[in-house]
XYZ file of C-alpha atoms in Angstrom:
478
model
C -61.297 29.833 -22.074
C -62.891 26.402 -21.474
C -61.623 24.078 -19.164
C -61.765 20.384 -18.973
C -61.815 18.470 -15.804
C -61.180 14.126 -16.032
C -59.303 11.820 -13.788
C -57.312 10.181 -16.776
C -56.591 10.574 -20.496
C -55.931 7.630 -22.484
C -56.106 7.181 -26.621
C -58.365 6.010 -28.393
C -57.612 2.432 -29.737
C -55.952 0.377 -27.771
C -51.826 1.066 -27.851
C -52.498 3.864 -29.573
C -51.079 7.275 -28.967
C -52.336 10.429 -27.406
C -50.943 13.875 -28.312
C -50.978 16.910 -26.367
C -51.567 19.825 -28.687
C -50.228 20.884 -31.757
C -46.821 22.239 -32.542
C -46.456 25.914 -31.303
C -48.720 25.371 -28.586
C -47.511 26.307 -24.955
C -48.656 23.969 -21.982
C -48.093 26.216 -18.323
C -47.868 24.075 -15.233
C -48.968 26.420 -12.291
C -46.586 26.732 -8.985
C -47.644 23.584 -6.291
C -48.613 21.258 -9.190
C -46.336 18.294 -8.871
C -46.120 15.670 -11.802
C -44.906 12.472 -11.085
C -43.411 9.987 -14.122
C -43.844 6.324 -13.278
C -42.857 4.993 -16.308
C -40.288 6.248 -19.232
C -39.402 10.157 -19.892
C -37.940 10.681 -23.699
C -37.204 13.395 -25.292
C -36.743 16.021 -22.153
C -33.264 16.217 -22.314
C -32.764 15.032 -18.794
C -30.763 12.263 -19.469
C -27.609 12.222 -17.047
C -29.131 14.595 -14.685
C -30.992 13.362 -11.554
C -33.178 15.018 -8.875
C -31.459 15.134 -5.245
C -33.147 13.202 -2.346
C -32.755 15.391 0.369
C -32.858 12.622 3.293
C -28.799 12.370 4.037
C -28.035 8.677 3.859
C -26.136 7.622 7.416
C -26.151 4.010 6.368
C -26.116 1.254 3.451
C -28.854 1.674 1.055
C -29.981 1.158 -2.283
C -30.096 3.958 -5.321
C -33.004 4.002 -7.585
C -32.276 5.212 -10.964
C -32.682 9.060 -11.206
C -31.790 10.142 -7.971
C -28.601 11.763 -6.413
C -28.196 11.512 -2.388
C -26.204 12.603 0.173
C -24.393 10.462 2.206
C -22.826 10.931 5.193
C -19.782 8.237 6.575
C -19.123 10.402 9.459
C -19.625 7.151 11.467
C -18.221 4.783 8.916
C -18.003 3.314 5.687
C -21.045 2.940 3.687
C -22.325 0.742 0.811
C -24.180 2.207 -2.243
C -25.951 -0.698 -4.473
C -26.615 0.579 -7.530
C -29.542 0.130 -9.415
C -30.017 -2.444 -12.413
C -28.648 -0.495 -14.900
C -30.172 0.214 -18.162
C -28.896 2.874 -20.769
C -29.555 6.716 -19.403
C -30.055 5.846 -16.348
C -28.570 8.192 -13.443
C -27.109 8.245 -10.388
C -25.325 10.747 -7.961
C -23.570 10.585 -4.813
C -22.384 13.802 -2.728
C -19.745 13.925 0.419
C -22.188 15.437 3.304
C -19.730 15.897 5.366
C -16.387 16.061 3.614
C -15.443 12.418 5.438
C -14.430 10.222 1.965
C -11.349 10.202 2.506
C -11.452 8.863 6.229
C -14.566 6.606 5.101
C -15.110 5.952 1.967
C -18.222 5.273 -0.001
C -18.507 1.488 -2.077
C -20.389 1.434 -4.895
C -21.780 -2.100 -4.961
C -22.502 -3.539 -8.605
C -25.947 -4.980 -9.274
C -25.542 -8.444 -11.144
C -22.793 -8.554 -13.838
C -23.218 -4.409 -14.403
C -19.318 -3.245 -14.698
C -18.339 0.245 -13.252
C -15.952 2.228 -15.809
C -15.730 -1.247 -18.162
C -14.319 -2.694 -15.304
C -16.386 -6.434 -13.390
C -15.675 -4.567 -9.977
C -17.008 -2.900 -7.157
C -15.757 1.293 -7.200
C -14.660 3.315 -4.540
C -15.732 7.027 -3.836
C -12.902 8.289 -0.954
C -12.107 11.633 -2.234
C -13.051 14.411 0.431
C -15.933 16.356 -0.243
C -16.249 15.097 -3.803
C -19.934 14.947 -5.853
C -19.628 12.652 -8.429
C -22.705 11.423 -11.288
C -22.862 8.290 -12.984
C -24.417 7.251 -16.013
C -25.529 4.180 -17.278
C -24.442 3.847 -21.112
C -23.947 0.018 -21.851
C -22.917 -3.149 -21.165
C -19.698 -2.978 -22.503
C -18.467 0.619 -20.289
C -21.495 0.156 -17.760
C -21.813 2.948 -15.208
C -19.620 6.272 -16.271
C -18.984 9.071 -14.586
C -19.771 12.193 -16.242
C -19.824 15.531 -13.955
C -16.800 14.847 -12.784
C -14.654 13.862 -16.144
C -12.620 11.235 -14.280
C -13.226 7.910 -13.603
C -10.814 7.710 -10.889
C -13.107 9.728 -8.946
C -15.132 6.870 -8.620
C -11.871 4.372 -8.474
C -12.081 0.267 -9.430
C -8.483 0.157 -7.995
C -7.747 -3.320 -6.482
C -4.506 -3.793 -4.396
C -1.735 -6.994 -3.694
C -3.105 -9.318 -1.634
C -0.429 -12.031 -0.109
C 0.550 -14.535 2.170
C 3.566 -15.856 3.603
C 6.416 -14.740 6.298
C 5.529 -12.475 9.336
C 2.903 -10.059 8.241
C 2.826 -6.008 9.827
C 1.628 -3.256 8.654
C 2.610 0.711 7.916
C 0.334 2.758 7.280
C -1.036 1.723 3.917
C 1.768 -0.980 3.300
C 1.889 -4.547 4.294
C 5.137 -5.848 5.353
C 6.626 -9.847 5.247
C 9.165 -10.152 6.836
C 10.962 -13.449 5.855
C 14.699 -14.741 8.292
C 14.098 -18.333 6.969
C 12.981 -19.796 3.418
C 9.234 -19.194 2.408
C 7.163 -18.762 -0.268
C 5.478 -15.162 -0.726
C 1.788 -16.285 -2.083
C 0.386 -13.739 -4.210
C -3.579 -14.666 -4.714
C -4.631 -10.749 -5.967
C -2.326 -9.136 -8.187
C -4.167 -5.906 -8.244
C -4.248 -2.962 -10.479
C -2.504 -0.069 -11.973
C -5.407 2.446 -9.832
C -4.399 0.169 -6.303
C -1.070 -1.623 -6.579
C 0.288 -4.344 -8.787
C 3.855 -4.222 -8.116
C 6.077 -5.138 -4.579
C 9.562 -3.473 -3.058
C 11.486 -5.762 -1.185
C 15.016 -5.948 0.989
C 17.224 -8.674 0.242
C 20.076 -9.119 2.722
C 22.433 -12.155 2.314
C 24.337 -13.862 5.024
C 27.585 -11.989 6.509
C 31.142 -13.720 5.981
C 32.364 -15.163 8.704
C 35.727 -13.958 10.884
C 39.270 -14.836 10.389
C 41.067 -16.280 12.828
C 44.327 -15.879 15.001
C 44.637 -11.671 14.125
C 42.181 -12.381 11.587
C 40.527 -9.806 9.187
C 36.505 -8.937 9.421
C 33.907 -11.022 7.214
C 32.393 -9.094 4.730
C 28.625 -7.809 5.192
C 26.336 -9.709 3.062
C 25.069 -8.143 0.055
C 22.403 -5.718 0.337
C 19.359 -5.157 -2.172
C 16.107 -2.458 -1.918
C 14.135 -1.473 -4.482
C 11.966 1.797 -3.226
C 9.344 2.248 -5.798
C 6.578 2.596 -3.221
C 7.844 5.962 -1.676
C 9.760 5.336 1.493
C 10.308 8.642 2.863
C 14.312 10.201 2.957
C 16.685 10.856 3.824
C 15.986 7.462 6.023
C 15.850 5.943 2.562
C 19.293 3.913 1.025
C 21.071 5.587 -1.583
C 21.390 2.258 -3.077
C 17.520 1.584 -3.262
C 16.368 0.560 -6.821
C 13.694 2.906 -7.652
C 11.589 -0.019 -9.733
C 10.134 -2.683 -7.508
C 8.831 -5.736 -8.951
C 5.255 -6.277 -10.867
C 3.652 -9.894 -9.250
C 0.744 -11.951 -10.335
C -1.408 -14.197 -8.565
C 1.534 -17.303 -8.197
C 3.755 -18.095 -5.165
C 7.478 -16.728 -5.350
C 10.508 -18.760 -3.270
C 11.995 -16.904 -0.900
C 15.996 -18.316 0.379
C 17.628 -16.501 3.335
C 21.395 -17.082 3.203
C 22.999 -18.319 6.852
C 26.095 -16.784 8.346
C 29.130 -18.294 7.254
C 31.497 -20.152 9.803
C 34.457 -18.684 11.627
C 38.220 -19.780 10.967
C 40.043 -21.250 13.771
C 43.891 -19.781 14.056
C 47.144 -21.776 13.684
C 50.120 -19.216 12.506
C 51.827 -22.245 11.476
C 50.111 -23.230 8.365
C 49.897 -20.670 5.549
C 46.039 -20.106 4.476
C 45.107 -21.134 7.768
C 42.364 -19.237 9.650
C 40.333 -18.636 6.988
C 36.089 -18.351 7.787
C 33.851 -19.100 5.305
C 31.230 -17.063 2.940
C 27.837 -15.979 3.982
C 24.666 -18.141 1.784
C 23.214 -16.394 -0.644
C 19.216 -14.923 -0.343
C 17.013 -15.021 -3.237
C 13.580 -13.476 -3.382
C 11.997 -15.088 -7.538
C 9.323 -12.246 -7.993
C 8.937 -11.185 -11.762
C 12.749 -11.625 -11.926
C 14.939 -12.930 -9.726
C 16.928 -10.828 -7.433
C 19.759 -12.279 -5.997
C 22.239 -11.021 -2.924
C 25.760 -12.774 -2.512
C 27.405 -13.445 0.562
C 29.397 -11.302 2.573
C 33.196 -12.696 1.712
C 34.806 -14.914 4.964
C 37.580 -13.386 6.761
C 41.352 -14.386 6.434
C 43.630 -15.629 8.751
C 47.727 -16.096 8.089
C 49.319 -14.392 5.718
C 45.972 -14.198 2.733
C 44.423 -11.776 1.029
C 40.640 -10.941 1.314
C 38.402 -12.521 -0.821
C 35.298 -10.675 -2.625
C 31.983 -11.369 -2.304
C 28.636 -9.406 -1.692
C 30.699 -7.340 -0.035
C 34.909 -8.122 0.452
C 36.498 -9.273 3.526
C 39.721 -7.929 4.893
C 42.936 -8.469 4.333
C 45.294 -10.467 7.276
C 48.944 -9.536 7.556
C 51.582 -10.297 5.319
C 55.117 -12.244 6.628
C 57.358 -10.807 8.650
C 58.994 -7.783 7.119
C 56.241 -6.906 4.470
C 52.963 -5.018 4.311
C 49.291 -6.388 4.542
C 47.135 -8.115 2.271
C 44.476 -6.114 0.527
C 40.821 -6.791 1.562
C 39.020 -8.375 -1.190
C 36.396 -7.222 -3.991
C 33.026 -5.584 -3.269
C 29.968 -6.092 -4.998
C 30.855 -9.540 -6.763
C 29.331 -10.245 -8.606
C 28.496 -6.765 -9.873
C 24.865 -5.959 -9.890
C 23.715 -1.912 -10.158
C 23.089 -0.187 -7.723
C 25.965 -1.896 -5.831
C 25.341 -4.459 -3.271
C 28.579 -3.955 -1.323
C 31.979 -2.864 -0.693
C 35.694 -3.395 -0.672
C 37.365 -5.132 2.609
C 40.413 -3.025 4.255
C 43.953 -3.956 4.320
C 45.811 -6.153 6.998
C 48.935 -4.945 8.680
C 52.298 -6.833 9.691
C 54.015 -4.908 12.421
C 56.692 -7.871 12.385
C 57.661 -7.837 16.210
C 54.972 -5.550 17.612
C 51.435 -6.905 15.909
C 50.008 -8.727 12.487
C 46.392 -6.815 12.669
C 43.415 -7.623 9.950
C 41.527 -5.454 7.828
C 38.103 -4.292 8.643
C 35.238 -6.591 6.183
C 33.260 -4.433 3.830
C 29.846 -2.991 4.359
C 26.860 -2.544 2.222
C 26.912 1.348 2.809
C 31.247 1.912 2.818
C 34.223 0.506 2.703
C 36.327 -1.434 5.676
C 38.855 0.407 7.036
C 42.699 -0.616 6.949
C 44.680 -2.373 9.912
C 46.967 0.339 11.608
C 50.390 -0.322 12.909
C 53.225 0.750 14.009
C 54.632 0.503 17.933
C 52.615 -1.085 20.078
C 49.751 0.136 21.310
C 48.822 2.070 18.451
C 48.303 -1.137 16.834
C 44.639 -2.237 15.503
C 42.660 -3.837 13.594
C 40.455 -2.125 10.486
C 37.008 -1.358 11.388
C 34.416 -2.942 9.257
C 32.373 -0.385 7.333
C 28.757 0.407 7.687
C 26.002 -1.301 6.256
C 23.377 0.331 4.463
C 19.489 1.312 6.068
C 16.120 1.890 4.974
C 13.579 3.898 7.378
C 12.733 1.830 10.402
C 8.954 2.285 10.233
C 8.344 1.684 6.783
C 9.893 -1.274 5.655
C 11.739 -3.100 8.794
C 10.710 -2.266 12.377
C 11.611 -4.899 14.283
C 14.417 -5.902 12.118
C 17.987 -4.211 11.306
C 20.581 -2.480 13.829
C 20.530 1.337 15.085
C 22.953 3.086 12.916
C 23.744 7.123 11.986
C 20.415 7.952 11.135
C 17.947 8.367 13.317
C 14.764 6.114 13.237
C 16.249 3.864 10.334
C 17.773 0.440 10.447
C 20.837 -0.581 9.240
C 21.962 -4.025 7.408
C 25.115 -5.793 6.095
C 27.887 -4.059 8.039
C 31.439 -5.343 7.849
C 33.183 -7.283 10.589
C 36.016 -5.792 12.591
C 39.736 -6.917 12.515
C 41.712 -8.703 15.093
C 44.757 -7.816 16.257
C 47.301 -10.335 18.349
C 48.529 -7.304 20.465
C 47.583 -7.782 23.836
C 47.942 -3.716 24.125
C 46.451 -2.884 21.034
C 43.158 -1.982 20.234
C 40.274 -4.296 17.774
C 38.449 -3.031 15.293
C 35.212 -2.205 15.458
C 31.649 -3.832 13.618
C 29.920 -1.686 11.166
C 26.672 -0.290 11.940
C 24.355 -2.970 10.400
C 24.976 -5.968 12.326
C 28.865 -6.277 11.988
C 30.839 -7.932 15.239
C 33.610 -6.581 16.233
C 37.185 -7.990 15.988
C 38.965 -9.232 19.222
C 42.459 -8.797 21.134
C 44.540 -11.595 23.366
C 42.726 -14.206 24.265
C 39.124 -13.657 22.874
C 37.218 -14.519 19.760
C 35.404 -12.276 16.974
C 31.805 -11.182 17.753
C 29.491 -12.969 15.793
C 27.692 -10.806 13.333
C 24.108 -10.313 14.611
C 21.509 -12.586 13.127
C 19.380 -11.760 10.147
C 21.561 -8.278 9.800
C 23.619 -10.143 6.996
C 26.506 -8.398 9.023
C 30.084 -10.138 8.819
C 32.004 -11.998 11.653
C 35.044 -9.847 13.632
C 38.325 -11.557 13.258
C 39.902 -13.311 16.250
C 43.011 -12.420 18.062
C 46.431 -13.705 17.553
C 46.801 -16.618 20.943
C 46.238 -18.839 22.005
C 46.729 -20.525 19.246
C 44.880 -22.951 17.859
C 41.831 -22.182 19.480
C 41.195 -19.094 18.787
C 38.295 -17.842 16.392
C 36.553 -15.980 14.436
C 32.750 -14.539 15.064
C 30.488 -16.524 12.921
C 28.524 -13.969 10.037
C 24.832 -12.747 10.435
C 22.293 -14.536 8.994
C 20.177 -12.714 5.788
C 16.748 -11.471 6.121
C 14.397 -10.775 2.814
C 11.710 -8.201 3.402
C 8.739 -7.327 0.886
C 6.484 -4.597 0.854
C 3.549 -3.093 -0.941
C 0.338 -0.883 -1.081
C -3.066 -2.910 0.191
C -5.095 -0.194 0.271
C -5.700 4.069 -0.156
């Protein structure tokens, strides 16, 4: 056995190349020999692979090609640049302490290097995940291999807007919008983050009849819920497709309450309050929410709107007017609901239907002998969950913790004995008895006026309807 001893090996021309033994031969590296490569390995099969640093990384840093760390965001997030990247080269990142998801790891591009084919910056925020990244071109850039999914190591990108009053829930950003505005959309983000908005589009409440006058209609109501709002506190009539945006600004109208009708029982059509405005919000298409129909006074039938107001009563000796039309015009889901039907009690009381309400019907006048005379109750609006998508917004209603919009005005009765109806959860006012007005409906609710009672006459009124509101929402981050 001979054995040669030199400090470096080199061939013999200059670039030339120096082989180590001849094919079959078997080179043994004894144990505590270390052999370090400062320049390019072919041929070993290691490509993809990389040799773990064993120092856990607490803080930003740089990876150098080759090596896989572990990195611990136990006391926040932490930036990972990643090396210039040149085909084969390697790089791995393990969860020390299984805090990703709470803190999540950024892998930082170097230069114009894209991350999955994607020009941005990827996010590792997957508990306890290991995940290996490979270099192949310019074209794909870094890949992840050990894994098998890129969305381990995610390029999502989320909404980013202006415009309104901003909160947020959670994960989602809420604007909140009781005037016109202009939602400003300057990142329209991706299919991995978000790229698409849910929004609540209440138009203005009618406003009350007058002199025994019928409720206004609610205004009509509009959700989409594509973003997951929890039930049940979640509308029934919630579109489940929201609304894909790009980077533009999109008008935003909020519809006012429409004004109350004054009484005078001597002039047929009298009384009679006017529509609620209509609210827009112009995202990808625009959605559009009518105004809650105006409430009747003498002897008229309810009109329709986004949702119908009530009837009045009819001349002596006959029956009621019907409440007018819901949903008008008809979109799907429905944005509102039919108005109830006035009573004429002849000698004893001329009561008005109860307006509409996103979520149900008004209810018909009752009659008969005085006191059991009254007007219709105006019928719920319709809610979406409180915290989510409207929490300082909306009126209490059935369900607990959600928030209620577009409920009907109550009917007025001219009995001084008899009994008013009631406003719909959702902002409706409620009707009045001898001598007072209608309730207004309560602002930016979209809920309708309450009718007014039947003397003194001319003065008495209607409540004026509820202003709209328009509310969007979306994902801004994981």
């Amino acid at each position: 056995m001979s054995e040669i001893k030199v400090n470096k090996i080199s061939p013999r021309t200059n670039c030339g190349t120096t082989t180590l033994g001849d094919s079959g031969d078997t080179f043994t590296i004894p144990a505590g020999v270390s052999i370090t490569n400062s320049g390019t390995a072919s041929g070993f099969g290691a490509t993809g692979a990389a040799s773990w640093n064993t120092t856990v990384k607490t803080g930003n840093f740089t990876a150098v090609a080759g090596e896989g760390y572990f990195v611990n965001t136990t006391s926040g997030a932490i930036n990972v640049t990643l090396p210039a990247g040149s085909a084969g080269s390697v790089v791995a990142i393990k969860d020390y302490a299984k805090t990703f998801d709470t803190n999540a790891v950024t892998l930082v591009r170097n230069g114009s290097d894209k991350i999955g084919g994607v020009a941005q910056n990827a996010t590792i925020s997957q508990e306890g995940i290991a995940v290996t990244l490979v270099f192949i071109d310019s074209t794909q850039g870094w890949l992840v291999t050990d894994d098998g999914l890129q969305s381990s190591a995610s390029t999502a990108q989320y909404v980013t807007a202006t415009g309104g009053t901003i909160t947020t829930s959670g994960d989602f950003k809420i604007h909140t919008f009781t005037g016109p505005g202009t939602f400003c959309v300057s990142s329209a983000g991706n299919a991995c983050g978000s790229n698409s908005v849910d929004y609540l589009v209440v138009a203005g409440g009618g406003g009350g009849g007058g002199y025994g006058g019928s409720g206004g209609g609610g205004g009509g109501f509009r959700l989409s819920n594509s973003t997951c709002m929890p039930g049940p506190e979640t509308s029934p009539l919630a579109n489940p497709s929201g609304l894909p945006v790009t980077a533009t600004g999109y008008p935003v109208a909020v519809g006012a309450g429409g004004t109350v009708g004054f009484g005078n029982p001597g002039a047929p059509g009298c009384g009679c309050a006017q529509p609620g405005g209509v609210s827009t919000f112009t995202g990808s298409s625009t959605i559009t929410s009518a105004g809650g129909a105006g409430g009747k006074g003498y002897n008229v039938a309810g009109t329709a709107g986004g949702s119908g107001s009530g009837g009045r009563g009819g001349p002596s000796g006959s029956s009621g007017f019907c409440g007018g039309a819901g949903n008008t015009p008809p979109v799907a889901p429905p944005q509102g609901n039919n108005g109830g039907k006035g009573f004429d009690g002849v000698l004893t009381s001329t009561n008005g239907g109860g307006g509409g309400g996103a979520g149900a019907v008004g209810t018909n006048a009752a009659g008969g002998s005085t006191p059991a005379s009254a007007g219709g109750v105006g019928g719920s609006g319709s809610f979406v969950l409180g915290t989510a998508m409207a929490p300082a917004t909306g009126t209490p209603g059935p369900v607990s913790n959600a928030k209620y919009f577009s409920g009907g005005g109550g009917g007025g009765t001219d009995s001084s004995t008899g009994a008013p109806g009631g406003g719909g959860a959702g902002g409706g006012g409620a009707g009045s008895k001898p001598p007072g007005n209608g309730t207004s409906g309560t602002t930016n609710t979209g809920g309708g006026g309450g009718g007014g009672s039947g003397s003194p006459a001319p003065g008495v009124a209607g409540g004026v309807g509820g202003s709209g509101i328009v509310i969007i929402r979306y994902k801004f981050q994981n």
